[in-house]
Amino acid sequence: MGVGLCVPRAARRAAETQGPGKNTRVLAGCPRLRGWPASCLWAYGGFAEDVKARVENFLGISSLNITGFTSAGTGSFPGSDILALVTQVSLHLHSSVDELLQRDRYVTGWFSPYHRRRKLIHPVMIQHIQPQALSLLARWSALAGELEAALQRVFYPDAVDEWLEENVHPSLRRLRQLLQDLGEAAGAQAPQASPGPDPGREP
């Protein structure tokens, strides 16, 4: 599914000054909603450097030559706020969750899939894992809420749902599942209270 935002009218006019037959096309804010940001800038075809400079000026960005999400700044064109949020998600959400679940020594060493299935964990390890997971979940949940609100101002609800479900929610679910498993393992490790004296038994 593809959803696009219009390039600012002035920028579009700048790109069109080369006239027909110049193979010039500029698109802004154009997520395919599958692996690409909900607001991005594409520039392709052949155009002169002066036109390129004018378009960059209209969009408020330093360069049209964007590789991945390494362009400095997100510009001032419509949808640039979405671009900033989506860039954070695309660059950092999945990798930060992987960093915790797959490379953190406390998680991999003391709460691996083996331990999680059997609800085994040392109580001290909970203090190393749980705060990190809670902080990460709070951070990304807040950003996801902000991104959802921004996307809803531009795209149809089903497009927003699809993009979030494919790019945001899976990572959040992984964090929630880790916290749920931690809680269950902690409960399983809690010492059972010793029963009181049986009132019907002879002392």
Tab-separated table of C-alpha atoms in Angstrom:
chain	number	residue	atom	x	y	z
A	1	MET	CA	0.000	0.000	0.000
A	2	GLY	CA	1.344	3.419	-0.823
A	3	VAL	CA	0.266	6.700	0.664
A	4	GLY	CA	1.813	10.041	-0.283
A	5	LEU	CA	1.847	13.600	0.873
A	6	CYS	CA	2.074	16.398	-1.616
A	7	VAL	CA	5.269	18.316	-2.084
A	8	PRO	CA	4.808	21.952	-1.112
A	9	ARG	CA	3.391	23.746	-4.146
A	10	ALA	CA	6.341	26.106	-4.472
A	11	ALA	CA	8.816	23.217	-4.439
A	12	ARG	CA	6.782	21.413	-7.056
A	13	ARG	CA	6.851	24.488	-9.247
A	14	ALA	CA	10.626	24.656	-8.876
A	15	ALA	CA	11.005	21.079	-10.031
A	16	GLU	CA	8.690	21.706	-12.952
A	17	THR	CA	10.685	24.651	-14.261
A	18	GLN	CA	12.772	22.281	-16.339
A	19	GLY	CA	9.656	21.550	-18.360
A	20	PRO	CA	8.404	18.289	-19.808
A	21	GLY	CA	10.758	15.620	-21.031
A	22	LYS	CA	13.405	16.286	-18.371
A	23	ASN	CA	12.566	13.171	-16.352
A	24	THR	CA	12.215	15.239	-13.220
A	25	ARG	CA	10.033	14.185	-10.369
A	26	VAL	CA	10.094	15.044	-6.685
A	27	LEU	CA	7.938	13.330	-4.118
A	28	ALA	CA	7.738	14.133	-0.412
A	29	GLY	CA	6.162	12.285	2.460
A	30	CYS	CA	5.548	9.020	0.652
A	31	PRO	CA	5.488	5.927	2.835
A	32	ARG	CA	4.914	2.597	1.221
A	33	LEU	CA	3.814	1.735	4.765
A	34	ARG	CA	5.915	-1.396	4.651
A	35	GLY	CA	9.458	-0.904	5.811
A	36	TRP	CA	9.669	2.768	4.794
A	37	PRO	CA	8.846	5.818	6.891
A	38	ALA	CA	5.403	7.344	6.891
A	39	SER	CA	6.902	10.614	5.782
A	40	CYS	CA	10.009	10.650	3.612
A	41	LEU	CA	11.559	12.550	0.779
A	42	TRP	CA	12.400	10.937	-2.543
A	43	ALA	CA	14.173	12.644	-5.365
A	44	TYR	CA	14.892	10.842	-8.577
A	45	GLY	CA	15.387	11.492	-12.240
A	46	GLY	CA	17.709	14.054	-13.726
A	47	PHE	CA	17.577	17.710	-12.806
A	48	ALA	CA	19.980	20.591	-12.773
A	49	GLU	CA	21.819	21.621	-9.638
A	50	ASP	CA	20.036	24.956	-9.475
A	51	VAL	CA	16.636	23.225	-9.436
A	52	LYS	CA	17.919	20.809	-6.791
A	53	ALA	CA	19.074	23.752	-4.675
A	54	ARG	CA	15.708	25.500	-5.033
A	55	VAL	CA	13.785	22.372	-4.013
A	56	GLU	CA	16.057	21.886	-0.985
A	57	ASN	CA	15.433	25.481	-0.007
A	58	PHE	CA	11.654	25.156	-0.362
A	59	LEU	CA	11.607	21.944	1.671
A	60	GLY	CA	13.961	23.295	4.301
A	61	ILE	CA	16.437	20.435	4.087
A	62	SER	CA	20.173	20.418	3.581
A	63	SER	CA	20.230	17.831	0.803
A	64	LEU	CA	17.934	15.735	-1.355
A	65	ASN	CA	20.556	13.009	-1.380
A	66	ILE	CA	19.070	10.908	1.383
A	67	THR	CA	20.495	7.457	1.960
A	68	GLY	CA	18.444	5.541	4.500
A	69	PHE	CA	17.797	8.048	7.271
A	70	THR	CA	21.146	9.735	7.479
A	71	SER	CA	20.124	13.136	6.162
A	72	ALA	CA	20.785	15.866	8.678
A	73	GLY	CA	17.525	17.413	9.764
A	74	THR	CA	14.054	16.565	8.589
A	75	GLY	CA	13.147	19.835	6.935
A	76	SER	CA	10.140	22.082	7.253
A	77	PHE	CA	7.886	20.600	4.583
A	78	PRO	CA	4.423	19.219	5.442
A	79	GLY	CA	4.916	15.851	7.101
A	80	SER	CA	8.407	16.630	8.394
A	81	ASP	CA	7.199	16.046	11.962
A	82	ILE	CA	6.121	12.554	10.939
A	83	LEU	CA	9.462	12.003	9.251
A	84	ALA	CA	11.280	12.854	12.487
A	85	LEU	CA	9.200	10.380	14.512
A	86	VAL	CA	9.328	7.614	11.922
A	87	THR	CA	13.077	8.054	11.596
A	88	GLN	CA	13.455	7.380	15.317
A	89	VAL	CA	11.308	4.261	15.063
A	90	SER	CA	13.008	2.966	11.926
A	91	LEU	CA	16.518	3.543	13.220
A	92	HIS	CA	16.227	2.747	16.898
A	93	LEU	CA	13.107	0.887	18.046
A	94	HIS	CA	13.849	-2.624	16.806
A	95	SER	CA	17.576	-2.335	17.456
A	96	SER	CA	17.100	-1.093	21.028
A	97	VAL	CA	14.774	-3.988	21.839
A	98	ASP	CA	17.219	-6.435	20.248
A	99	GLU	CA	20.001	-4.896	22.306
A	100	LEU	CA	18.123	-5.691	25.502
A	101	LEU	CA	16.730	-9.105	24.593
A	102	GLN	CA	19.617	-10.540	22.622
A	103	ARG	CA	22.759	-8.810	23.837
A	104	ASP	CA	22.180	-7.771	27.433
A	105	ARG	CA	24.242	-10.118	29.597
A	106	TYR	CA	21.656	-10.323	32.353
A	107	VAL	CA	18.860	-11.248	29.961
A	108	THR	CA	20.863	-13.696	27.860
A	109	GLY	CA	22.635	-15.243	30.820
A	110	TRP	CA	19.964	-15.278	33.502
A	111	PHE	CA	16.644	-15.038	31.691
A	112	SER	CA	17.122	-16.840	28.409
A	113	PRO	CA	14.270	-18.631	26.602
A	114	TYR	CA	15.147	-21.695	28.696
A	115	HIS	CA	14.627	-19.788	31.936
A	116	ARG	CA	11.541	-18.010	30.649
A	117	ARG	CA	9.787	-21.230	29.696
A	118	ARG	CA	10.501	-22.697	33.129
A	119	LYS	CA	9.861	-19.450	35.043
A	120	LEU	CA	13.321	-19.523	36.579
A	121	ILE	CA	15.200	-16.408	37.652
A	122	HIS	CA	17.352	-15.300	40.539
A	123	PRO	CA	15.627	-12.459	42.422
A	124	VAL	CA	18.732	-10.266	42.159
A	125	MET	CA	18.628	-10.498	38.361
A	126	ILE	CA	15.132	-9.044	38.280
A	127	GLN	CA	16.571	-5.778	39.570
A	128	HIS	CA	18.993	-5.679	36.661
A	129	ILE	CA	16.454	-6.508	33.943
A	130	GLN	CA	13.095	-5.076	34.956
A	131	PRO	CA	14.038	-1.360	35.222
A	132	GLN	CA	15.632	-1.413	31.765
A	133	ALA	CA	12.615	-3.094	30.209
A	134	LEU	CA	10.155	-0.741	31.909
A	135	SER	CA	12.126	2.337	30.854
A	136	LEU	CA	12.391	1.153	27.260
A	137	LEU	CA	8.703	0.302	27.077
A	138	ALA	CA	7.667	3.654	28.541
A	139	ARG	CA	9.896	5.554	26.133
A	140	TRP	CA	8.704	3.781	23.003
A	141	SER	CA	5.060	3.639	24.044
A	142	ALA	CA	5.052	7.411	24.447
A	143	LEU	CA	6.695	7.932	21.067
A	144	ALA	CA	4.323	5.429	19.433
A	145	GLY	CA	1.347	7.360	20.771
A	146	GLU	CA	2.767	10.614	19.435
A	147	LEU	CA	3.471	9.024	16.064
A	148	GLU	CA	0.009	7.489	15.818
A	149	ALA	CA	-1.609	10.868	16.464
A	150	ALA	CA	0.583	12.500	13.803
A	151	LEU	CA	-0.129	9.788	11.237
A	152	GLN	CA	-3.868	10.008	11.839
A	153	ARG	CA	-3.808	13.649	10.780
A	154	VAL	CA	-2.538	12.615	7.342
A	155	PHE	CA	-3.423	9.014	6.513
A	156	TYR	CA	-6.500	6.838	6.548
A	157	PRO	CA	-6.999	4.782	9.749
A	158	ASP	CA	-6.323	1.435	8.077
A	159	ALA	CA	-3.037	2.749	6.674
A	160	VAL	CA	-2.007	3.947	10.132
A	161	ASP	CA	-2.989	0.633	11.703
A	162	GLU	CA	-1.037	-1.311	9.094
A	163	TRP	CA	2.148	0.705	9.496
A	164	LEU	CA	2.086	0.602	13.279
A	165	GLU	CA	1.262	-3.090	13.338
A	166	GLU	CA	4.145	-3.940	11.044
A	167	ASN	CA	6.763	-1.530	12.368
A	168	VAL	CA	5.987	-0.620	15.981
A	169	HIS	CA	3.700	-3.044	17.781
A	170	PRO	CA	5.826	-6.205	17.391
A	171	SER	CA	8.718	-4.631	19.310
A	172	LEU	CA	6.407	-3.306	22.018
A	173	ARG	CA	4.850	-6.751	22.377
A	174	ARG	CA	8.297	-8.279	22.864
A	175	LEU	CA	8.983	-5.897	25.736
A	176	ARG	CA	5.590	-6.514	27.334
A	177	GLN	CA	6.097	-10.264	27.046
A	178	LEU	CA	9.495	-9.994	28.734
A	179	LEU	CA	7.965	-8.057	31.616
A	180	GLN	CA	5.102	-10.530	31.891
A	181	ASP	CA	7.536	-13.453	31.982
A	182	LEU	CA	9.606	-11.663	34.608
A	183	GLY	CA	6.551	-11.168	36.786
A	184	GLU	CA	5.517	-14.796	36.462
A	185	ALA	CA	9.040	-16.039	37.186
A	186	ALA	CA	9.317	-13.769	40.208
A	187	GLY	CA	6.006	-15.077	41.506
A	188	ALA	CA	7.117	-18.667	41.019
A	189	GLN	CA	10.335	-18.004	42.947
A	190	ALA	CA	8.616	-16.285	45.869
A	191	PRO	CA	8.921	-18.350	49.052
A	192	GLN	CA	5.702	-19.930	50.178
A	193	ALA	CA	4.433	-18.762	53.544
A	194	SER	CA	4.700	-21.515	56.141
A	195	PRO	CA	1.303	-22.704	57.366
A	196	GLY	CA	0.298	-21.727	60.885
A	197	PRO	CA	-0.320	-24.269	63.634
A	198	ASP	CA	-3.309	-26.518	63.198
A	199	PRO	CA	-5.767	-25.480	65.885
A	200	GLY	CA	-7.207	-28.990	65.983
A	201	ARG	CA	-3.863	-30.684	66.635
A	202	GLU	CA	-2.656	-31.548	70.126
A	203	PRO	CA	0.267	-29.339	71.185
